[in-house]
């Protein structure tokens, strides 16, 4: 089998200026980063303001399984296919974090013949955006301890600092640390921890900001911790936000690259999909909507998590209104949801498939009824899928109002995604979106979470201990009650139990912890197990295989 | 007074491709980073191999004082002046670390009318090289703790790990930390610490490497710590060096920017001047030597530290042979060396000046006799310098064989540096360099350090306690005896006492500690006080003033 990197390195890339030309972006507004990457100037985006928006297609998925679904490849393949059949289309993706690249998951630039290139650059610190986010995050952290060291005029309670440092690396040894040791010259010792950079609130803000001024305002509103009498201390109290924004002034410009078929792709912003929104930047999607007739973007994890956040956080703030959702599933993953274990997924199993389809059905139902979006199911085709399995899937879903299309973009690129593209166009042209939110801004925080859990997850109710209930009340008292909820729970199940596959009902969703993201303007509700914001490396990390030859060619990156 | 940033922002920059064109660098070999920065491909540099080298001018200085000397502005001003009078010239500088930018020192892109631009970009993570160095450093750190967590097959002694993590930030709270807390899932607790990124051995290696293969080999030879029985553990034992090199594959290409007068400048690599070499990358200087008739580069700190390392480490490894040295001094700084305190430096004081000239004299003597280089003294002109002071300086130095030239590049740009440029050309054309090292490769480590201290510093001898002597012996036993010495001592004095100004003699240089940099191929000898490899922020950090306006223009950066 040809590896992704081998396919990517054989790509006939165009100079990025040529790619952009087809979309009438003048070379003057492109800030090149090498020959095949460019940032688009904010000044140019400003000139697009009065143009009408193109159609917005949201790619989402069933609950992820170890079998893999291929949401990113579907996004890329659909974009390529739309361009092939004459629709001016752009795709919008997240920037890969390096933690997974060196850890287990590998790269995140698509796969097979549905990739964005140069894949090595995209996977290996790209245009430096995540580094800029890390630096802005860590500048604020340094300013906090520095302020305390020099007298602590603001009265920050060192036990109540919530701002962590970050690195873009899977480094479990940094999860829980003590800093400030070694004597008076090194500040005051305190408990601290590091997150992976993409879990930083700076990244969440970066992806929701509509421009530099909004970015700076949001950075200033970050709550870094509390005083002894529980008053919040803001980044603006430390005069940190101006310098943080200065560090992000280039990063905030969307990055353009190309697909293997030379169609433009914005890859910009990469927030963690659990404690943040898990979608690319609002600035990039806004730009794409002005520049093309169809924009294909993806949300993180399954439609219960990523798509819900796209709807209730991103769209609410940005004014985006998706025109259609594409739910990605595979026959293999549905069999897994039906109870088949990984080693047996290659065998036809119609009864397990039928059972597993319940997961897909609930997502389709949520998207159509609770998000109000027309919906298409994209079956990302694997060689071993049998005709009987495909037929069963199509028959079962026929009653759900969502056409099922088998897509072969992984093996065939845009050509393999043409049927999906036609289905999308047909849906958008015939079925108007009735886009709506899952809850209203004015609902209480408790009721917002209840709406998500009962409407989408099939839960009976939500619950929380008195400490968490008090936290929620304090947030409302402090004036944060109108913020949307950002759910942090396992992506593997509609419930909070990762082992519960399919479409569980009647379960209870326990809120374990509540966190304020005042700059990003949402409330994180951690449900079920604690959410890991600093992954670890496996026994044999991918970095062992990654290398560069004397010509500068990267090898061993998957 | 017009600020540096105001002057920089008024610059009429050319597109970087136009700047390079004059030096026959084809656009095809330039990887642009925006319009005004570019990386030059290694492939292109390979094609230059057989060209003759231009002349190499090393800019160095007297021992630094709080009055400021202006080595970087002199380097830039001299480069501009050489171009003005018809010599094809390039300058090579270090990349600024962000620690000082947000801390106290401010930017490092020159000043007045002798600057490199775009100064905001150069000072604020530029083309991402330092971030790439940080990531490579921290990948190795994560792999060390990960290896121990998963069974520690190599038998790394957690008490004897010498590899630290880094951030490009002044963050004193990270100097001394405990990592791996929080239970078995987070690894084994141990003492650790962070350095500022530019103090990383990865940066030192980056600046000494001659290409990607050499870079990777050197990264593999890094000693990360020791086993219980004191066997060194290498980065290659952890299979880290391939992925580290992959992370640096773009960073390693030299960055080209321009001066205010549109002359090309390489700004590449920024190693700490105490625990590393303090000069820009060998790759950049090599490239400049092939592309131009005159290359002006600067070494860190005074000629006792930075120039010595340039001679004994950089030139020894790279084969560079400087043709002339320029020693930068100011009348003010020399008065300070003569005993005048900061508030009184604006007053004429001939006797203090005469006394302080001793510092300059010793540097000139060292350069001429111990480095074997023709030497010119550049007096960086300040408005309040009196004619009598200048005349005294010129008369005193007349006997030293080093012409004294007053240079006005700060106020007048290249025009103000023309006299200096003519003096340099005259020197190079009439006085052949008799370049030599301060010690030989085969000397013992002890004798190498003795040579530096007695020949250059005016010291009577060197000393060390038995622990340090044992360390030195072990390094020689382990086969590292042929490495050059990288002295880490105060930059403010020829001695190890920062308060001892002028030209002290008869002092003893105490070696406090010895560190191996096996990848960079030198032995750090820490003399006198411990060397701070993680600075702190001041009470009122510069970051308080740094901001970005809605047009993306940086303000408050000095």
PDB file of C-alpha atoms in Angstrom, chain B residues 103-295:
ATOM      1  CA  UNK B 103      11.613  41.810  29.794  1.00  0.00           C
ATOM      2  CA  UNK B 104      13.991  44.708  30.074  1.00  0.00           C
ATOM      3  CA  UNK B 105      16.445  44.881  27.213  1.00  0.00           C
ATOM      4  CA  UNK B 106      13.906  45.324  24.447  1.00  0.00           C
ATOM      5  CA  UNK B 107      14.422  44.434  20.802  1.00  0.00           C
ATOM      6  CA  UNK B 108      17.678  43.469  19.152  1.00  0.00           C
ATOM      7  CA  UNK B 109      17.408  44.669  15.588  1.00  0.00           C
ATOM      8  CA  UNK B 110      19.771  47.643  15.834  1.00  0.00           C
ATOM      9  CA  UNK B 111      18.742  51.186  16.572  1.00  0.00           C
ATOM     10  CA  UNK B 112      18.413  54.697  15.190  1.00  0.00           C
ATOM     11  CA  UNK B 113      19.180  54.713  11.463  1.00  0.00           C
ATOM     12  CA  UNK B 114      21.111  51.459  11.666  1.00  0.00           C
ATOM     13  CA  UNK B 115      18.373  48.861  11.883  1.00  0.00           C
ATOM     14  CA  UNK B 116      17.205  45.694  10.226  1.00  0.00           C
ATOM     15  CA  UNK B 117      13.547  45.522   9.244  1.00  0.00           C
ATOM     16  CA  UNK B 118      10.748  44.520   9.646  1.00  0.00           C
ATOM     17  CA  UNK B 119      11.914  45.064  13.233  1.00  0.00           C
ATOM     18  CA  UNK B 120       8.632  43.955  14.856  1.00  0.00           C
ATOM     19  CA  UNK B 121       8.706  40.633  13.039  1.00  0.00           C
ATOM     20  CA  UNK B 122      12.386  40.097  13.772  1.00  0.00           C
ATOM     21  CA  UNK B 123      11.750  40.693  17.470  1.00  0.00           C
ATOM     22  CA  UNK B 124       8.488  38.759  17.713  1.00  0.00           C
ATOM     23  CA  UNK B 125       9.031  35.163  16.728  1.00  0.00           C
ATOM     24  CA  UNK B 126      10.169  36.038  13.203  1.00  0.00           C
ATOM     25  CA  UNK B 127      10.211  32.921  10.994  1.00  0.00           C
ATOM     26  CA  UNK B 128       9.675  30.589  13.950  1.00  0.00           C
ATOM     27  CA  UNK B 129      13.236  29.289  14.247  1.00  0.00           C
ATOM     28  CA  UNK B 130      13.420  29.693  18.010  1.00  0.00           C
ATOM     29  CA  UNK B 131      10.047  27.972  18.362  1.00  0.00           C
ATOM     30  CA  UNK B 132      11.378  25.098  16.268  1.00  0.00           C
ATOM     31  CA  UNK B 133      14.428  24.880  18.529  1.00  0.00           C
ATOM     32  CA  UNK B 134      12.137  24.886  21.579  1.00  0.00           C
ATOM     33  CA  UNK B 135       9.996  22.115  20.130  1.00  0.00           C
ATOM     34  CA  UNK B 136      12.992  19.945  19.268  1.00  0.00           C
ATOM     35  CA  UNK B 137      14.402  20.500  22.764  1.00  0.00           C
ATOM     36  CA  UNK B 138      11.103  19.682  24.438  1.00  0.00           C
ATOM     37  CA  UNK B 139      10.457  16.630  22.283  1.00  0.00           C
ATOM     38  CA  UNK B 140      13.706  15.177  23.593  1.00  0.00           C
ATOM     39  CA  UNK B 141      12.707  16.065  27.167  1.00  0.00           C
ATOM     40  CA  UNK B 142       9.306  14.388  26.765  1.00  0.00           C
ATOM     41  CA  UNK B 143      10.969  11.285  25.309  1.00  0.00           C
ATOM     42  CA  UNK B 144      13.284  11.009  28.329  1.00  0.00           C
ATOM     43  CA  UNK B 145      10.487  10.965  30.916  1.00  0.00           C
ATOM     44  CA  UNK B 146       8.371   8.803  28.627  1.00  0.00           C
ATOM     45  CA  UNK B 147      11.170   6.263  28.369  1.00  0.00           C
ATOM     46  CA  UNK B 148      11.504   6.059  32.147  1.00  0.00           C
ATOM     47  CA  UNK B 149       7.706   5.849  32.551  1.00  0.00           C
ATOM     48  CA  UNK B 150       7.488   2.876  30.200  1.00  0.00           C
ATOM     49  CA  UNK B 151      10.129   0.777  31.945  1.00  0.00           C
ATOM     50  CA  UNK B 152      13.451   2.611  31.585  1.00  0.00           C
ATOM     51  CA  UNK B 153      15.166   0.008  29.448  1.00  0.00           C
ATOM     52  CA  UNK B 154      18.234   2.249  29.116  1.00  0.00           C
ATOM     53  CA  UNK B 155      18.550   2.531  32.886  1.00  0.00           C
ATOM     54  CA  UNK B 156      18.533   6.329  32.957  1.00  0.00           C
ATOM     55  CA  UNK B 157      19.229   7.583  36.477  1.00  0.00           C
ATOM     56  CA  UNK B 158      16.455  10.114  37.108  1.00  0.00           C
ATOM     57  CA  UNK B 159      18.762  11.989  39.477  1.00  0.00           C
ATOM     58  CA  UNK B 160      21.336  12.422  36.739  1.00  0.00           C
ATOM     59  CA  UNK B 161      19.273  13.792  33.875  1.00  0.00           C
ATOM     60  CA  UNK B 162      20.982  16.929  32.594  1.00  0.00           C
ATOM     61  CA  UNK B 163      18.561  17.769  29.759  1.00  0.00           C
ATOM     62  CA  UNK B 164      16.171  20.568  30.657  1.00  0.00           C
ATOM     63  CA  UNK B 165      12.979  21.795  29.065  1.00  0.00           C
ATOM     64  CA  UNK B 166      12.855  25.299  27.563  1.00  0.00           C
ATOM     65  CA  UNK B 167      10.527  28.205  26.831  1.00  0.00           C
ATOM     66  CA  UNK B 168      11.428  31.389  24.932  1.00  0.00           C
ATOM     67  CA  UNK B 169      10.307  33.529  27.814  1.00  0.00           C
ATOM     68  CA  UNK B 170      11.826  35.091  30.949  1.00  0.00           C
ATOM     69  CA  UNK B 171      10.115  32.937  33.545  1.00  0.00           C
ATOM     70  CA  UNK B 172      11.947  32.606  36.843  1.00  0.00           C
ATOM     71  CA  UNK B 173       9.266  30.340  38.331  1.00  0.00           C
ATOM     72  CA  UNK B 174      10.414  27.614  35.940  1.00  0.00           C
ATOM     73  CA  UNK B 175      14.080  27.643  36.937  1.00  0.00           C
ATOM     74  CA  UNK B 176      13.651  24.992  39.567  1.00  0.00           C
ATOM     75  CA  UNK B 177      10.610  22.728  39.413  1.00  0.00           C
ATOM     76  CA  UNK B 178       9.436  19.260  40.332  1.00  0.00           C
ATOM     77  CA  UNK B 179       7.809  17.325  37.494  1.00  0.00           C
ATOM     78  CA  UNK B 180       5.989  14.006  37.310  1.00  0.00           C
ATOM     79  CA  UNK B 181       3.786  14.640  40.338  1.00  0.00           C
ATOM     80  CA  UNK B 182       0.193  13.446  40.644  1.00  0.00           C
ATOM     81  CA  UNK B 183       0.511   9.683  40.690  1.00  0.00           C
ATOM     82  CA  UNK B 184       1.677   6.763  38.558  1.00  0.00           C
ATOM     83  CA  UNK B 185      -0.079   7.952  35.395  1.00  0.00           C
ATOM     84  CA  UNK B 186       2.107  11.031  35.300  1.00  0.00           C
ATOM     85  CA  UNK B 187       5.495   9.337  35.476  1.00  0.00           C
ATOM     86  CA  UNK B 188       8.136   9.462  38.187  1.00  0.00           C
ATOM     87  CA  UNK B 189       8.545  12.660  40.187  1.00  0.00           C
ATOM     88  CA  UNK B 190      11.947  14.284  39.840  1.00  0.00           C
ATOM     89  CA  UNK B 191      13.759  17.594  40.117  1.00  0.00           C
ATOM     90  CA  UNK B 192      13.896  19.472  36.849  1.00  0.00           C
ATOM     91  CA  UNK B 193      14.213  22.971  35.475  1.00  0.00           C
ATOM     92  CA  UNK B 194      13.586  25.105  32.419  1.00  0.00           C
ATOM     93  CA  UNK B 195      16.080  27.247  30.527  1.00  0.00           C
ATOM     94  CA  UNK B 196      15.287  30.014  28.101  1.00  0.00           C
ATOM     95  CA  UNK B 197      15.153  28.484  24.602  1.00  0.00           C
ATOM     96  CA  UNK B 198      18.256  30.250  23.298  1.00  0.00           C
ATOM     97  CA  UNK B 199      20.305  28.599  26.060  1.00  0.00           C
ATOM     98  CA  UNK B 200      19.385  25.148  24.739  1.00  0.00           C
ATOM     99  CA  UNK B 201      22.178  22.989  23.372  1.00  0.00           C
ATOM    100  CA  UNK B 202      19.881  22.511  20.379  1.00  0.00           C
ATOM    101  CA  UNK B 203      20.406  26.196  19.584  1.00  0.00           C
ATOM    102  CA  UNK B 204      24.163  25.857  19.996  1.00  0.00           C
ATOM    103  CA  UNK B 205      24.142  22.860  17.651  1.00  0.00           C
ATOM    104  CA  UNK B 206      21.867  24.668  15.201  1.00  0.00           C
ATOM    105  CA  UNK B 207      24.403  27.487  14.968  1.00  0.00           C
ATOM    106  CA  UNK B 208      27.447  25.262  14.512  1.00  0.00           C
ATOM    107  CA  UNK B 209      25.966  22.689  12.119  1.00  0.00           C
ATOM    108  CA  UNK B 210      27.128  22.833   8.525  1.00  0.00           C
ATOM    109  CA  UNK B 211      24.023  21.166   7.089  1.00  0.00           C
ATOM    110  CA  UNK B 212      21.114  18.876   7.838  1.00  0.00           C
ATOM    111  CA  UNK B 213      23.181  15.698   8.142  1.00  0.00           C
ATOM    112  CA  UNK B 214      25.675  17.327  10.463  1.00  0.00           C
ATOM    113  CA  UNK B 215      22.789  18.769  12.461  1.00  0.00           C
ATOM    114  CA  UNK B 216      21.216  15.348  12.884  1.00  0.00           C
ATOM    115  CA  UNK B 217      24.503  13.688  13.833  1.00  0.00           C
ATOM    116  CA  UNK B 218      25.153  16.328  16.451  1.00  0.00           C
ATOM    117  CA  UNK B 219      21.625  16.077  17.861  1.00  0.00           C
ATOM    118  CA  UNK B 220      22.123  12.334  18.195  1.00  0.00           C
ATOM    119  CA  UNK B 221      25.320  12.883  20.205  1.00  0.00           C
ATOM    120  CA  UNK B 222      23.643  15.040  22.871  1.00  0.00           C
ATOM    121  CA  UNK B 223      24.204  13.552  26.333  1.00  0.00           C
ATOM    122  CA  UNK B 224      20.853  13.738  28.114  1.00  0.00           C
ATOM    123  CA  UNK B 225      22.032  12.219  31.383  1.00  0.00           C
ATOM    124  CA  UNK B 226      23.708   9.209  32.906  1.00  0.00           C
ATOM    125  CA  UNK B 227      22.958   5.735  34.139  1.00  0.00           C
ATOM    126  CA  UNK B 228      23.559   4.755  37.768  1.00  0.00           C
ATOM    127  CA  UNK B 229      27.032   3.601  36.817  1.00  0.00           C
ATOM    128  CA  UNK B 230      27.691   6.937  35.089  1.00  0.00           C
ATOM    129  CA  UNK B 231      27.539   5.817  31.479  1.00  0.00           C
ATOM    130  CA  UNK B 232      26.289   8.683  29.285  1.00  0.00           C
ATOM    131  CA  UNK B 233      22.870   8.267  27.617  1.00  0.00           C
ATOM    132  CA  UNK B 234      22.588   9.895  24.209  1.00  0.00           C
ATOM    133  CA  UNK B 235      19.666  11.398  22.337  1.00  0.00           C
ATOM    134  CA  UNK B 236      20.292   8.748  19.689  1.00  0.00           C
ATOM    135  CA  UNK B 237      19.712   6.037  22.312  1.00  0.00           C
ATOM    136  CA  UNK B 238      16.186   7.446  22.570  1.00  0.00           C
ATOM    137  CA  UNK B 239      15.836   7.588  18.763  1.00  0.00           C
ATOM    138  CA  UNK B 240      15.074  11.276  19.171  1.00  0.00           C
ATOM    139  CA  UNK B 241      17.477  12.897  16.740  1.00  0.00           C
ATOM    140  CA  UNK B 242      15.627  12.113  13.496  1.00  0.00           C
ATOM    141  CA  UNK B 243      12.400  13.720  14.648  1.00  0.00           C
ATOM    142  CA  UNK B 244      14.312  16.618  16.201  1.00  0.00           C
ATOM    143  CA  UNK B 245      16.059  17.253  12.899  1.00  0.00           C
ATOM    144  CA  UNK B 246      12.722  16.969  11.090  1.00  0.00           C
ATOM    145  CA  UNK B 247      11.416  19.738  13.330  1.00  0.00           C
ATOM    146  CA  UNK B 248      14.385  21.897  12.355  1.00  0.00           C
ATOM    147  CA  UNK B 249      14.392  21.229   8.624  1.00  0.00           C
ATOM    148  CA  UNK B 250      13.051  24.665   7.714  1.00  0.00           C
ATOM    149  CA  UNK B 251      14.591  26.548  10.603  1.00  0.00           C
ATOM    150  CA  UNK B 252      18.060  25.546   9.434  1.00  0.00           C
ATOM    151  CA  UNK B 253      17.694  27.621   6.239  1.00  0.00           C
ATOM    152  CA  UNK B 254      19.106  31.116   6.771  1.00  0.00           C
ATOM    153  CA  UNK B 255      16.662  34.024   7.048  1.00  0.00           C
ATOM    154  CA  UNK B 256      17.201  37.047   4.882  1.00  0.00           C
ATOM    155  CA  UNK B 257      15.815  40.486   5.749  1.00  0.00           C
ATOM    156  CA  UNK B 258      17.033  43.966   4.872  1.00  0.00           C
ATOM    157  CA  UNK B 259      18.537  47.017   6.515  1.00  0.00           C
ATOM    158  CA  UNK B 260      16.804  50.398   6.455  1.00  0.00           C
ATOM    159  CA  UNK B 261      18.940  51.039   3.352  1.00  0.00           C
ATOM    160  CA  UNK B 262      17.685  47.904   1.607  1.00  0.00           C
ATOM    161  CA  UNK B 263      20.853  45.892   1.937  1.00  0.00           C
ATOM    162  CA  UNK B 264      20.504  42.196   2.686  1.00  0.00           C
ATOM    163  CA  UNK B 265      21.046  40.817   6.165  1.00  0.00           C
ATOM    164  CA  UNK B 266      21.074  37.231   7.342  1.00  0.00           C
ATOM    165  CA  UNK B 267      19.519  36.881  10.777  1.00  0.00           C
ATOM    166  CA  UNK B 268      19.849  33.287  11.778  1.00  0.00           C
ATOM    167  CA  UNK B 269      20.350  31.470  15.050  1.00  0.00           C
ATOM    168  CA  UNK B 270      20.629  33.132  18.423  1.00  0.00           C
ATOM    169  CA  UNK B 271      22.640  31.123  20.933  1.00  0.00           C
ATOM    170  CA  UNK B 272      23.214  32.461  24.442  1.00  0.00           C
ATOM    171  CA  UNK B 273      26.577  34.196  24.525  1.00  0.00           C
ATOM    172  CA  UNK B 274      27.645  32.749  27.873  1.00  0.00           C
ATOM    173  CA  UNK B 275      26.897  29.047  27.788  1.00  0.00           C
ATOM    174  CA  UNK B 276      27.149  28.923  23.992  1.00  0.00           C
ATOM    175  CA  UNK B 277      28.939  30.762  21.199  1.00  0.00           C
ATOM    176  CA  UNK B 278      26.807  33.906  20.933  1.00  0.00           C
ATOM    177  CA  UNK B 279      27.153  34.216  17.172  1.00  0.00           C
ATOM    178  CA  UNK B 280      24.762  33.608  14.308  1.00  0.00           C
ATOM    179  CA  UNK B 281      24.732  30.318  12.420  1.00  0.00           C
ATOM    180  CA  UNK B 282      27.695  28.956  10.523  1.00  0.00           C
ATOM    181  CA  UNK B 283      25.326  28.210   7.641  1.00  0.00           C
ATOM    182  CA  UNK B 284      24.348  31.876   7.324  1.00  0.00           C
ATOM    183  CA  UNK B 285      27.895  33.207   7.550  1.00  0.00           C
ATOM    184  CA  UNK B 286      29.124  30.601   5.059  1.00  0.00           C
ATOM    185  CA  UNK B 287      26.391  31.641   2.646  1.00  0.00           C
ATOM    186  CA  UNK B 288      27.148  35.332   3.062  1.00  0.00           C
ATOM    187  CA  UNK B 289      30.849  34.725   2.413  1.00  0.00           C
ATOM    188  CA  UNK B 290      29.977  33.095  -0.908  1.00  0.00           C
ATOM    189  CA  UNK B 291      27.518  35.784  -1.922  1.00  0.00           C
ATOM    190  CA  UNK B 292      29.386  38.983  -1.151  1.00  0.00           C
ATOM    191  CA  UNK B 293      32.785  40.666  -1.065  1.00  0.00           C
ATOM    192  CA  UNK B 294      32.485  41.767   2.548  1.00  0.00           C
ATOM    193  CA  UNK B 295      30.638  40.032   5.357  1.00  0.00           C
TER     194      UNK B 295
END
